[in-house]
XYZ file of C-alpha atoms in Angstrom:
159
model
C 86.986 82.429 86.885
C 86.329 82.153 90.629
C 89.666 80.373 91.116
C 91.375 83.165 89.187
C 89.871 85.803 91.483
C 90.556 83.828 94.663
C 94.192 83.384 93.661
C 94.688 87.115 94.289
C 93.806 86.775 98.004
C 97.397 86.179 99.216
C 98.542 89.296 97.327
C 95.709 91.317 98.875
C 96.680 90.090 102.344
C 100.292 91.136 101.688
C 99.137 94.544 100.456
C 97.150 94.996 103.681
C 100.210 94.004 105.705
C 102.389 96.526 103.852
C 99.693 99.175 104.315
C 99.559 98.449 108.062
C 103.351 98.827 108.360
C 103.085 102.152 106.526
C 100.298 103.288 108.840
C 102.621 103.009 111.852
C 103.839 106.325 113.203
C 107.512 107.149 112.815
C 108.029 106.274 116.474
C 106.290 102.875 116.183
C 108.157 102.012 113.007
C 111.490 103.063 114.504
C 110.826 101.021 117.632
C 110.100 97.901 115.570
C 113.273 98.398 113.503
C 115.287 98.895 116.681
C 113.925 95.686 118.237
C 114.724 93.671 115.115
C 118.252 95.139 114.930
C 118.879 94.277 118.580
C 117.570 90.747 118.025
C 119.900 90.310 115.029
C 122.930 91.464 117.020
C 121.949 89.325 120.031
C 121.570 86.243 117.826
C 124.924 86.935 116.153
C 126.509 87.469 119.559
C 125.198 84.109 120.795
C 125.931 82.102 117.646
C 129.486 83.380 117.202
C 130.256 83.659 120.948
C 131.384 87.277 120.531
C 130.848 88.245 124.179
C 129.821 91.777 123.199
C 129.208 94.336 125.918
C 125.836 96.052 126.157
C 127.293 99.247 124.651
C 128.791 97.275 121.745
C 125.427 95.600 121.154
C 123.775 99.050 121.144
C 126.366 100.365 118.700
C 126.091 97.437 116.298
C 122.295 97.446 116.510
C 122.267 101.164 115.698
C 124.526 100.547 112.701
C 122.335 97.723 111.430
C 118.988 99.457 111.875
C 118.992 101.365 108.561
C 120.174 98.440 106.370
C 117.708 96.065 108.057
C 114.903 98.563 107.489
C 115.730 98.851 103.781
C 116.158 95.091 103.426
C 112.683 94.704 104.929
C 111.331 97.081 102.249
C 112.901 94.988 99.488
C 111.740 91.730 101.035
C 108.114 92.749 101.459
C 107.924 93.925 97.841
C 109.741 90.797 96.627
C 107.070 88.699 98.361
C 104.258 90.911 97.046
C 105.547 90.554 93.493
C 105.689 86.751 93.736
C 102.151 86.820 95.155
C 101.034 88.971 92.190
C 102.873 86.963 89.511
C 101.204 83.659 90.373
C 97.569 84.776 90.123
C 98.319 86.706 86.931
C 99.792 83.488 85.538
C 96.780 81.478 86.737
C 94.484 83.998 85.044
C 96.274 83.509 81.720
C 99.037 86.110 81.401
C 102.345 84.787 80.119
C 105.801 85.982 79.168
C 106.638 89.643 78.923
C 103.031 90.748 79.558
C 102.981 88.853 82.840
C 106.251 90.315 84.104
C 105.529 93.872 82.957
C 102.032 93.825 84.481
C 103.362 92.594 87.839
C 106.247 95.079 87.693
C 103.974 98.019 86.899
C 101.397 97.031 89.518
C 103.889 96.494 92.347
C 105.973 99.611 91.646
C 102.740 101.627 91.435
C 101.655 100.169 94.772
C 105.045 101.146 96.241
C 104.541 104.723 95.019
C 101.012 104.958 96.425
C 102.231 103.427 99.687
C 104.847 106.170 99.991
C 102.158 108.768 99.275
C 100.053 107.190 102.042
C 102.964 107.732 104.451
C 102.711 111.486 103.932
C 99.523 111.350 106.021
C 101.122 109.427 108.920
C 102.659 111.228 111.907
C 106.445 111.175 111.847
C 106.575 109.653 108.366
C 106.925 111.058 104.908
C 107.095 109.948 101.286
C 110.474 109.019 99.843
C 111.312 108.480 96.189
C 114.398 106.613 97.435
C 112.147 104.124 99.264
C 110.129 103.551 96.080
C 113.452 102.762 94.393
C 114.401 100.350 97.181
C 110.970 98.701 96.993
C 111.429 98.451 93.219
C 114.669 96.511 93.706
C 112.619 93.844 95.495
C 110.046 93.921 92.687
C 112.724 93.572 90.000
C 114.461 90.757 91.913
C 111.196 88.786 92.047
C 110.553 89.397 88.339
C 114.106 88.301 87.539
C 113.656 85.159 89.628
C 110.415 84.363 87.778
C 112.016 85.075 84.394
C 115.002 82.834 85.242
C 112.769 80.011 86.498
C 110.594 80.287 83.379
C 113.704 80.199 81.156
C 115.035 77.042 82.791
C 111.590 75.455 82.761
C 111.239 76.117 79.015
C 114.776 74.881 78.381
C 114.176 71.671 80.349
C 110.715 71.189 78.855
C 112.123 71.556 75.322
C 114.792 68.905 75.933
C 112.378 66.492 77.603
C 109.879 66.546 74.735
């Protein structure tokens, strides 16, 4: 039982991390997204020897900022879902119950996280962001379901 409870610690850490990102003001969050976008363009510029000017780097970084921000949403909820699926599995849930419980929990957390943002300066709740977060949740559930399918298929043929 103790192992079951302790297995939730990584998910709780991820939830705290998501909560801390949501607690950033709009300005702080925008600054972080801008830095990451600039880093991505700089890395691409160096790897592909594009020799972009500073204004081109600014332009590309500005264009990438929104998609990178949304990809980050999906990624953090993908990771959270994986970190929720494993302890639920360890604690005895299997099959459809496991996936639906993780799906419900993580989408509910995404909704409450958006509600939390309504209390942060320069931020606000967005149903669209809950949908984007849910894509990450569904992708993780689909990955689990696919892995479980192939595991069962292989296990059946081995025995």
